[in-house]
């Protein structure tokens, strides 16, 4: 059952919103942070420390996001002889010509102190017997600069420390809440969010948080594929919300497939166990069924090449041998090293009937990380005033066409701190406490039709088949057509009789997944080259002359996509529109 908007239910930049009941309750704050990973909780803690009334909204429990699944660690120039400049060079190489160099420079220069502040917050990283940080290497890094915790449980430790800090500070939190749409005032500025709380508690059902600043830290969209390392909550909610709000997104075609995910069978779906890159960093070898190290000779770093290169190497070998997976051989580690350094991975393997101490581990690439997202500037500001984004939901320009291993946690830290500083500065200048946001009513246009829950699995199959590790014009065109059919069916049903699937978490998630899937496929179809983790078998070479630029997408009020490019590999300011005339006609959304 749907409800018409009221004064606390607002128009977004496109006029498009999800079908949902009118908010039945509301909170007021200076800033609402949506997400509880490293980016969201860091932003929240820094905002609270600046005296801002801060509310944290999260889709599950505070510690249930992607951060706690991070195994490898956090990269920063903390080791003897290492420098931010060396870290910058490795990041730029991994990004395959599409990193925004200034964004990367911010990351690597502010990163070491950000990690030290994280440690001061309470995070405990593994140390040597001399009391120094124990650093390791991962793919694309020429030095040992990856700090880790609990061997291979870095994310869990970071999450623990930040959650404890949030609870100790008494920050207001709303758990088990799916964010729906952005609220805006009469001037088009951010005025908060609507959300749906699942289950009983202080708040239940659809409500709103009114705030002049919203920080999206909702994580990724790995659930758009059948097999992913992402948790089930990673359904692209933040990107979809931003698109409906009129924000620009960029680089969604650059989906990083982690090279070494535990292979559980060709039909395995949902979240798959990750086998951290740090295993290769400590000396494990990638081999085929005959024991041949096939990455040797393909790159100077062999198994420790950037992730896109290793994923392609594995996929290529699988195609050559008509195999479903390759193997990671670390039997030479011995039981003691496995138990001390990689206890989480060891347990996951054994739970699935594989003992890496005595046998090679079957691995294959799976969707892992979205290098693109909601486009931001160096202070985390999007193209919608008052809306910020950080972490995996954002596209800061740091990752370019392929994320360097273990830069994600660092990016979340650094840019969350920058966002908090910007919001605090705006508060000091404008007196945000005095500006109570007044959301404007919804327009009379129909809400976005909702998809049936089972559509989620159709989307995943379409994306895995047509927009996976290896893509082509044919596979992407087929995917685009099939996704369009799903949307058209839902739209036509709404137009004919006003019916749509019942509002609920599963229908909202399926609708968000379709939204981000269509943008991803449109960008991948447009980029006719192979670069980073975008591999086009029909355009096998990198084309700097035509494609050393970003694809930027907006959602039009008629639900078509405005697809264009930036002028260079650097992002223009978020305060102006960067589009050239789109090389192809906008596609219906």
XYZ file of C-alpha atoms in Angstrom:
589
model
C 0.000 0.000 0.000
C 1.445 3.383 -0.993
C 0.839 6.803 0.432
C 0.856 10.253 -1.153
C 3.563 12.657 -0.152
C 3.068 15.171 2.608
C 5.036 18.214 3.619
C 7.793 16.010 4.994
C 8.057 13.996 1.815
C 9.984 15.760 -0.952
C 10.794 16.170 -4.577
C 14.209 15.097 -5.740
C 16.267 16.640 -8.538
C 14.633 14.479 -11.190
C 11.211 14.301 -9.630
C 11.643 10.521 -9.548
C 11.164 8.697 -6.271
C 10.506 5.187 -5.088
C 6.964 4.092 -4.343
C 6.725 4.238 -0.557
C 4.276 5.209 2.184
C 4.488 8.756 3.484
C 6.912 9.151 6.430
C 5.207 8.435 9.726
C 7.939 9.829 11.968
C 10.865 12.245 11.683
C 14.139 13.179 13.360
C 16.100 16.426 13.001
C 19.886 16.699 12.851
C 22.746 18.767 11.439
C 24.031 15.838 9.426
C 22.789 12.338 8.640
C 25.363 9.707 7.686
C 23.986 6.767 5.718
C 26.199 3.716 6.212
C 28.308 2.273 9.011
C 31.532 1.092 7.387
C 34.908 2.752 7.816
C 33.817 5.784 5.763
C 30.456 6.337 7.413
C 31.527 5.888 11.020
C 34.673 7.983 10.537
C 32.581 10.807 9.068
C 30.066 10.500 11.902
C 32.701 10.544 14.629
C 34.452 13.569 13.144
C 31.153 15.440 12.720
C 30.162 14.687 16.307
C 33.581 15.829 17.531
C 32.968 19.148 15.718
C 29.784 19.638 17.731
C 27.332 18.685 14.977
C 24.142 16.817 15.822
C 24.803 13.603 13.948
C 22.531 10.674 13.125
C 23.892 7.423 11.677
C 21.507 5.384 9.545
C 22.565 1.873 8.538
C 20.883 -0.891 6.591
C 21.696 -3.715 8.993
C 23.510 -3.645 12.325
C 26.311 -1.137 12.842
C 28.985 -3.748 12.135
C 27.311 -5.546 9.220
C 28.678 -3.615 6.224
C 31.460 -4.446 3.779
C 34.244 -3.087 5.995
C 34.221 -6.026 8.364
C 34.778 -8.429 5.452
C 38.027 -6.714 4.405
C 40.855 -9.190 4.886
C 44.060 -7.779 3.444
C 44.533 -4.495 5.222
C 44.945 -0.766 4.769
C 47.650 0.737 2.573
C 49.713 3.752 3.654
C 53.343 4.860 3.484
C 54.141 3.892 7.070
C 57.195 1.689 6.556
C 60.873 2.574 6.629
C 61.999 3.896 3.240
C 58.459 4.170 1.871
C 57.080 7.547 0.799
C 53.722 8.980 -0.271
C 55.248 9.601 -3.695
C 55.959 5.890 -4.155
C 52.422 5.053 -3.030
C 51.120 7.625 -5.518
C 53.110 6.072 -8.362
C 51.753 2.588 -7.645
C 48.185 3.929 -7.454
C 48.490 5.796 -10.759
C 49.879 2.727 -12.530
C 47.048 0.532 -11.215
C 44.460 3.141 -12.261
C 45.491 2.742 -15.918
C 45.567 6.430 -16.823
C 42.224 7.455 -15.314
C 43.139 8.439 -11.770
C 42.671 12.074 -10.822
C 46.240 12.762 -9.714
C 45.303 15.459 -7.214
C 42.769 13.114 -5.579
C 45.447 10.425 -5.286
C 47.964 12.902 -3.881
C 45.468 13.846 -1.167
C 45.003 10.150 -0.364
C 48.677 9.241 -0.029
C 49.803 12.392 1.798
C 46.962 12.502 4.323
C 46.733 8.717 4.600
C 49.504 7.957 7.115
C 48.169 10.406 9.713
C 44.616 9.195 9.092
C 45.745 5.646 9.938
C 47.460 6.922 13.076
C 44.214 8.612 14.117
C 42.385 5.345 13.488
C 44.851 3.622 15.813
C 44.274 6.371 18.397
C 40.537 5.674 18.090
C 41.235 2.122 19.266
C 42.079 -0.038 16.249
C 44.845 -2.556 16.984
C 47.045 -3.612 14.059
C 49.479 -6.513 14.039
C 52.927 -5.600 15.299
C 56.367 -7.182 15.244
C 58.144 -8.288 18.402
C 59.851 -4.858 18.389
C 56.480 -3.133 18.526
C 56.468 -1.850 14.952
C 53.584 -2.226 12.541
C 53.833 -5.507 10.659
C 53.459 -4.586 6.983
C 52.843 -6.848 4.000
C 52.598 -6.520 0.210
C 49.670 -6.941 -2.134
C 49.176 -6.733 -5.872
C 50.467 -3.573 -7.557
C 52.533 -2.429 -4.565
C 56.304 -2.274 -4.912
C 56.790 -2.027 -1.142
C 55.417 -3.588 2.007
C 52.883 -0.957 3.068
C 49.768 -2.932 4.031
C 48.943 -2.748 7.741
C 46.769 -5.656 8.895
C 44.996 -6.890 12.017
C 44.283 -10.360 13.344
C 46.273 -11.780 10.444
C 43.502 -11.527 7.871
C 40.735 -9.835 9.870
C 41.631 -6.179 9.350
C 38.136 -5.011 8.464
C 36.610 -6.719 11.467
C 39.059 -4.975 13.801
C 38.515 -1.551 12.220
C 34.755 -2.040 12.409
C 34.989 -3.107 16.070
C 37.023 -0.039 17.025
C 34.785 2.435 15.212
C 31.529 0.880 16.445
C 32.818 0.963 20.022
C 33.795 4.614 19.594
C 30.362 5.498 18.203
C 28.622 3.787 21.104
C 30.972 5.313 23.658
C 30.252 8.799 22.301
C 26.502 8.148 22.392
C 25.858 8.969 18.751
C 22.255 8.572 17.677
C 21.908 5.563 15.387
C 19.048 4.069 13.405
C 19.848 0.449 12.546
C 18.079 -1.942 10.157
C 17.042 1.031 8.028
C 17.042 1.101 4.215
C 17.477 4.631 2.861
C 14.907 5.479 0.181
C 15.197 8.964 -1.301
C 16.832 12.332 -0.768
C 14.769 15.195 0.632
C 15.336 18.659 -0.842
C 14.151 22.167 -0.008
C 12.628 24.784 -2.316
C 16.096 25.817 -3.523
C 17.068 22.263 -4.447
C 19.413 21.860 -1.493
C 19.615 18.698 0.564
C 17.082 18.547 3.379
C 17.546 14.970 4.630
C 16.435 11.478 3.616
C 13.473 9.171 3.808
C 14.112 5.673 5.108
C 12.348 2.481 6.069
C 13.132 0.808 9.377
C 12.805 -2.961 9.286
C 11.470 -4.585 12.427
C 10.382 -3.197 15.739
C 12.154 -0.610 17.817
C 12.011 3.066 18.657
C 11.133 3.742 15.015
C 9.330 1.467 12.583
C 8.250 1.737 8.977
C 8.922 4.703 6.700
C 10.237 7.858 8.339
C 12.533 10.776 7.648
C 15.667 12.400 9.005
C 15.669 16.141 8.273
C 19.190 17.548 7.931
C 20.927 20.118 5.718
C 23.820 17.709 5.072
C 23.627 14.056 4.017
C 26.680 11.813 3.748
C 26.243 8.723 1.581
C 28.542 5.933 2.756
C 26.343 3.046 1.645
C 29.070 0.828 0.180
C 28.972 -1.030 -3.105
C 26.658 -2.764 -5.518
C 28.232 -6.206 -5.829
C 24.829 -7.887 -5.567
C 24.174 -6.802 -9.162
C 26.124 -9.985 -10.062
C 25.338 -13.598 -9.212
C 28.662 -14.221 -7.456
C 30.324 -11.505 -5.396
C 32.438 -10.976 -2.304
C 29.969 -8.304 -1.139
C 27.419 -8.915 1.615
C 23.727 -9.184 0.723
C 23.093 -5.540 1.694
C 25.304 -4.233 -1.157
C 22.519 -3.431 -3.619
C 23.614 -0.046 -4.941
C 21.111 1.896 -2.816
C 23.301 4.998 -2.484
C 24.079 5.287 -6.197
C 20.409 4.794 -7.105
C 19.306 7.411 -4.564
C 21.879 9.872 -5.902
C 20.728 9.326 -9.487
C 17.098 9.972 -8.560
C 18.260 13.099 -6.710
C 19.853 14.412 -9.907
C 23.488 13.707 -8.992
C 26.105 12.591 -11.478
C 27.736 9.181 -11.316
C 30.921 8.187 -13.057
C 33.087 5.187 -13.953
C 30.506 2.508 -13.119
C 31.870 0.359 -15.952
C 35.014 -0.234 -13.887
C 33.885 -3.088 -11.666
C 36.822 -4.825 -10.073
C 36.599 -8.593 -10.071
C 38.766 -9.984 -7.306
C 41.057 -12.580 -8.901
C 41.049 -15.111 -6.084
C 37.630 -15.935 -4.696
C 37.057 -19.435 -3.344
C 35.382 -21.420 -6.140
C 32.304 -23.178 -4.782
C 30.874 -24.371 -8.081
C 29.664 -22.841 -11.333
C 26.155 -22.357 -9.911
C 27.229 -20.715 -6.651
C 25.352 -17.458 -6.002
C 25.466 -14.673 -3.446
C 28.395 -13.747 -1.234
C 31.456 -15.928 -1.849
C 34.497 -16.376 0.456
C 37.428 -14.156 -0.456
C 41.008 -15.424 -0.518
C 42.943 -12.260 0.252
C 45.592 -10.858 -2.052
C 47.847 -10.908 0.992
C 48.110 -14.695 0.552
C 49.891 -14.025 -2.733
C 51.762 -11.192 -1.042
C 53.254 -13.738 1.338
C 54.348 -16.010 -1.523
C 51.425 -18.156 -2.732
C 51.435 -19.087 -6.435
C 48.663 -19.162 -9.006
C 48.749 -22.420 -10.954
C 46.594 -24.362 -13.378
C 45.521 -27.995 -12.967
C 48.990 -29.102 -14.136
C 50.762 -26.963 -11.562
C 52.034 -24.409 -14.109
C 52.515 -20.829 -12.811
C 50.780 -19.064 -15.694
C 51.225 -15.473 -14.429
C 55.020 -15.679 -14.699
C 56.043 -13.758 -17.814
C 52.737 -11.926 -18.119
C 53.781 -9.084 -15.793
C 56.924 -8.069 -13.918
C 55.108 -8.703 -10.614
C 53.634 -12.063 -11.765
C 50.936 -13.028 -9.208
C 51.297 -9.604 -7.579
C 50.349 -7.633 -10.677
C 47.399 -5.217 -10.301
C 44.087 -7.001 -9.821
C 42.723 -6.350 -13.291
C 45.751 -8.007 -14.860
C 45.594 -11.046 -12.574
C 41.824 -11.448 -13.081
C 42.329 -11.303 -16.849
C 45.214 -13.784 -16.623
C 43.066 -16.259 -14.696
C 40.094 -15.820 -17.019
C 42.270 -16.191 -20.113
C 43.802 -19.415 -18.794
C 40.340 -20.742 -17.904
C 39.167 -20.068 -21.459
C 42.261 -21.681 -22.969
C 41.836 -24.829 -20.920
C 38.023 -24.847 -20.812
C 38.326 -24.864 -17.008
C 35.954 -23.470 -14.404
C 38.701 -22.291 -12.070
C 42.436 -22.087 -11.394
C 44.325 -22.855 -8.164
C 46.171 -20.912 -5.488
C 49.006 -23.003 -4.094
C 50.296 -22.100 -0.657
C 51.082 -25.545 0.710
C 54.653 -24.396 1.340
C 53.360 -22.007 4.052
C 52.840 -24.900 6.441
C 50.137 -25.233 9.064
C 51.646 -22.775 11.552
C 51.742 -19.885 9.106
C 48.211 -20.557 7.845
C 46.881 -20.653 11.408
C 48.723 -17.491 12.515
C 48.585 -15.275 9.425
C 45.373 -16.344 7.677
C 43.057 -17.944 10.254
C 39.846 -16.566 8.698
C 40.678 -17.832 5.218
C 41.837 -21.182 6.595
C 38.524 -21.617 8.418
C 36.499 -20.647 5.327
C 38.381 -23.128 3.155
C 38.023 -25.964 5.633
C 34.327 -25.192 6.099
C 33.972 -25.859 2.369
C 35.976 -29.096 2.405
C 39.337 -27.697 1.283
C 42.512 -27.772 3.368
C 45.036 -25.240 1.979
C 47.756 -26.725 4.176
C 47.714 -29.920 2.118
C 46.061 -28.995 -1.220
C 45.821 -26.083 -3.678
C 42.764 -23.856 -3.279
C 40.374 -23.591 -6.277
C 39.822 -19.916 -7.143
C 38.058 -17.844 -9.790
C 37.307 -14.117 -10.199
C 34.094 -12.691 -8.698
C 32.630 -9.178 -8.492
C 34.373 -7.347 -5.679
C 34.526 -3.539 -5.809
C 32.987 -0.651 -7.734
C 35.777 1.747 -8.667
C 33.115 4.204 -9.851
C 30.162 5.740 -8.071
C 28.650 9.105 -7.190
C 31.001 11.772 -8.522
C 32.583 13.985 -5.847
C 35.198 16.678 -5.515
C 38.170 16.714 -3.149
C 35.887 17.529 -0.202
C 33.416 14.751 -0.934
C 30.767 17.106 -2.336
C 28.513 15.741 -5.077
C 26.765 17.774 -7.773
C 23.714 18.126 -5.475
C 24.234 20.877 -2.843
C 24.475 19.428 0.644
C 24.865 15.821 -0.556
C 28.242 14.182 0.124
C 29.579 10.719 -0.671
C 32.564 8.699 0.530
C 33.797 5.124 0.488
C 32.792 2.662 -2.216
C 29.605 4.537 -3.134
C 31.719 7.522 -4.220
C 33.898 8.219 -7.233
C 36.612 10.575 -5.977
C 38.939 9.915 -8.909
C 41.377 7.986 -6.691
C 40.876 4.545 -8.243
C 40.657 5.374 -11.933
C 40.056 2.282 -14.033
C 41.218 -0.178 -11.372
C 41.600 0.124 -7.599
C 45.011 -0.566 -6.117
C 44.773 -3.258 -3.439
C 43.997 -2.001 0.088
C 43.442 1.601 -1.000
C 39.709 1.321 -0.292
C 39.844 1.474 3.507
C 42.322 4.356 3.283
C 40.121 6.269 0.854
C 37.173 5.824 3.211
C 39.205 7.234 6.088
C 40.772 10.184 4.303
C 37.735 11.432 2.416
C 35.375 10.912 5.360
C 37.599 13.209 7.414
C 37.594 15.784 4.610
C 33.796 15.649 4.395
C 33.431 16.188 8.136
C 35.782 19.161 7.952
C 33.766 20.692 5.107
C 30.436 20.227 6.888
C 31.885 21.691 10.083
C 33.237 24.696 8.163
C 29.828 25.243 6.530
C 28.200 25.012 9.948
C 30.566 27.638 11.321
C 29.947 29.973 8.377
C 26.216 29.520 7.886
C 24.967 28.442 11.288
C 23.362 25.190 10.196
C 21.661 24.806 13.581
C 19.612 27.877 12.669
C 18.695 26.541 9.244
C 16.022 23.946 9.817
C 15.524 22.277 6.427
C 12.018 22.504 5.043
C 11.470 19.707 2.511
C 9.167 20.585 -0.365
C 6.261 18.301 -1.322
C 6.529 15.685 -4.037
C 5.380 16.684 -7.504
C 2.299 14.975 -8.819
C 4.321 12.790 -11.221
C 4.030 9.014 -10.662
C 6.596 7.342 -8.458
C 9.177 4.955 -9.860
C 7.565 1.546 -10.482
C 8.851 -1.177 -8.186
C 10.070 -4.527 -9.449
C 8.975 -7.902 -8.152
C 11.474 -9.396 -5.675
C 12.409 -12.281 -8.002
C 13.597 -9.742 -10.585
C 16.777 -9.429 -8.520
C 17.929 -12.858 -9.679
C 17.092 -12.085 -13.308
C 19.223 -8.932 -13.091
C 22.115 -10.883 -11.599
C 22.005 -13.507 -14.335
C 21.832 -10.846 -17.059
C 24.782 -8.932 -15.629
C 26.939 -11.997 -15.002
C 26.397 -13.188 -18.564
C 26.683 -9.878 -20.385
C 28.784 -7.502 -18.271
C 31.170 -9.728 -16.331
C 34.958 -9.956 -16.483
C 34.894 -10.310 -20.284
C 32.536 -8.096 -22.303
C 31.709 -7.305 -25.919
C 29.349 -5.086 -27.883
C 27.141 -8.104 -28.470
C 27.008 -9.261 -24.845
C 26.441 -5.728 -23.539
C 23.740 -4.943 -26.113
C 21.943 -8.135 -25.136
C 22.207 -7.204 -21.454
C 20.903 -3.689 -22.161
C 17.932 -5.079 -24.068
C 17.076 -7.569 -21.347
C 17.350 -4.953 -18.588
C 15.195 -2.577 -20.602
C 12.536 -5.261 -20.923
C 12.422 -5.655 -17.136
C 11.937 -1.937 -16.665
C 9.411 -1.584 -19.476
C 7.252 -4.353 -18.069
C 7.121 -2.641 -14.677
C 6.550 0.813 -16.205
C 3.777 -0.349 -18.513
C 1.944 -2.037 -15.678
C 2.074 1.219 -13.717
C 0.920 3.324 -16.675
C -1.981 1.039 -17.529
C -3.585 0.543 -14.145
C -1.433 2.254 -11.550
C -0.290 -1.038 -10.075
C 3.252 -1.732 -8.929
C 4.865 -4.349 -6.751
C 4.191 -3.815 -3.063
C 6.680 -1.447 -1.388
C 9.147 -3.368 0.751
C 12.847 -3.983 1.213
C 13.064 -6.685 -1.460
C 11.192 -4.631 -4.096
C 13.146 -1.448 -3.325
C 16.428 -3.373 -3.549
C 15.492 -4.991 -6.865
C 14.524 -1.580 -8.249
C 17.832 -0.050 -7.117
C 19.772 -2.931 -8.654
C 18.083 -2.434 -12.001
C 18.882 1.281 -11.888
C 22.612 0.798 -11.308
C 22.785 -2.163 -13.709
C 21.436 -0.041 -16.545
C 23.975 2.716 -15.898
C 26.831 0.213 -15.691
C 25.872 -1.446 -18.985
C 25.346 1.899 -20.766
C 28.834 3.077 -19.744
C 30.463 -0.265 -20.597
C 28.800 -0.303 -24.010
C 29.985 3.236 -24.723
C 33.638 2.681 -23.690
C 35.036 0.931 -26.775
C 38.441 -0.013 -25.419
C 40.049 -2.254 -22.824
C 41.307 -0.346 -19.793
C 41.854 -1.457 -16.218
C 39.088 -3.795 -15.115
C 36.947 -2.996 -18.188
C 37.840 -5.753 -20.668
C 36.255 -5.572 -24.112
C 37.132 -8.604 -26.220
C 36.022 -6.688 -29.349
C 38.257 -3.690 -28.479
C 41.308 -5.343 -26.982
C 43.587 -2.282 -26.844
C 43.725 0.790 -24.642
C 42.845 3.975 -26.552
C 44.188 7.039 -24.761
C 43.347 9.428 -27.579
C 39.609 8.718 -27.461
C 39.021 7.262 -24.022
C 41.421 8.754 -21.479
C 38.408 10.466 -19.970
C 35.532 9.607 -17.668
C 32.004 8.619 -18.608
C 29.496 10.600 -16.572
C 25.816 9.672 -16.314
C 22.748 11.503 -15.030
C 19.135 10.385 -14.795
C 16.683 12.591 -16.686
C 13.173 13.345 -15.371
C 11.741 11.088 -18.108
C 13.935 8.251 -16.771
C 16.285 8.273 -19.764
C 20.028 8.386 -19.155
C 22.146 11.378 -20.130
C 25.503 9.794 -20.948
C 28.537 11.986 -21.674
C 32.263 12.294 -21.092
C 34.654 14.618 -19.317
C 37.188 16.579 -21.346
C 40.209 14.967 -19.675
C 41.135 12.317 -17.098
C 40.682 14.954 -14.361
C 37.219 15.658 -13.022
C 35.824 19.167 -13.460
C 34.342 20.945 -10.415
C 31.124 19.478 -9.080
C 29.521 22.911 -9.296
C 29.192 22.773 -13.097
C 28.037 20.236 -15.668
C 30.982 18.492 -17.401
C 29.128 16.856 -20.265
C 30.054 16.996 -23.885
C 27.339 16.025 -26.320
C 26.781 12.318 -25.643
C 28.441 10.129 -28.287
C 25.223 8.080 -28.425
C 21.561 8.801 -27.861
C 20.401 8.813 -24.233
C 19.003 5.470 -23.200
C 15.645 5.034 -21.539
C 15.772 4.253 -17.840
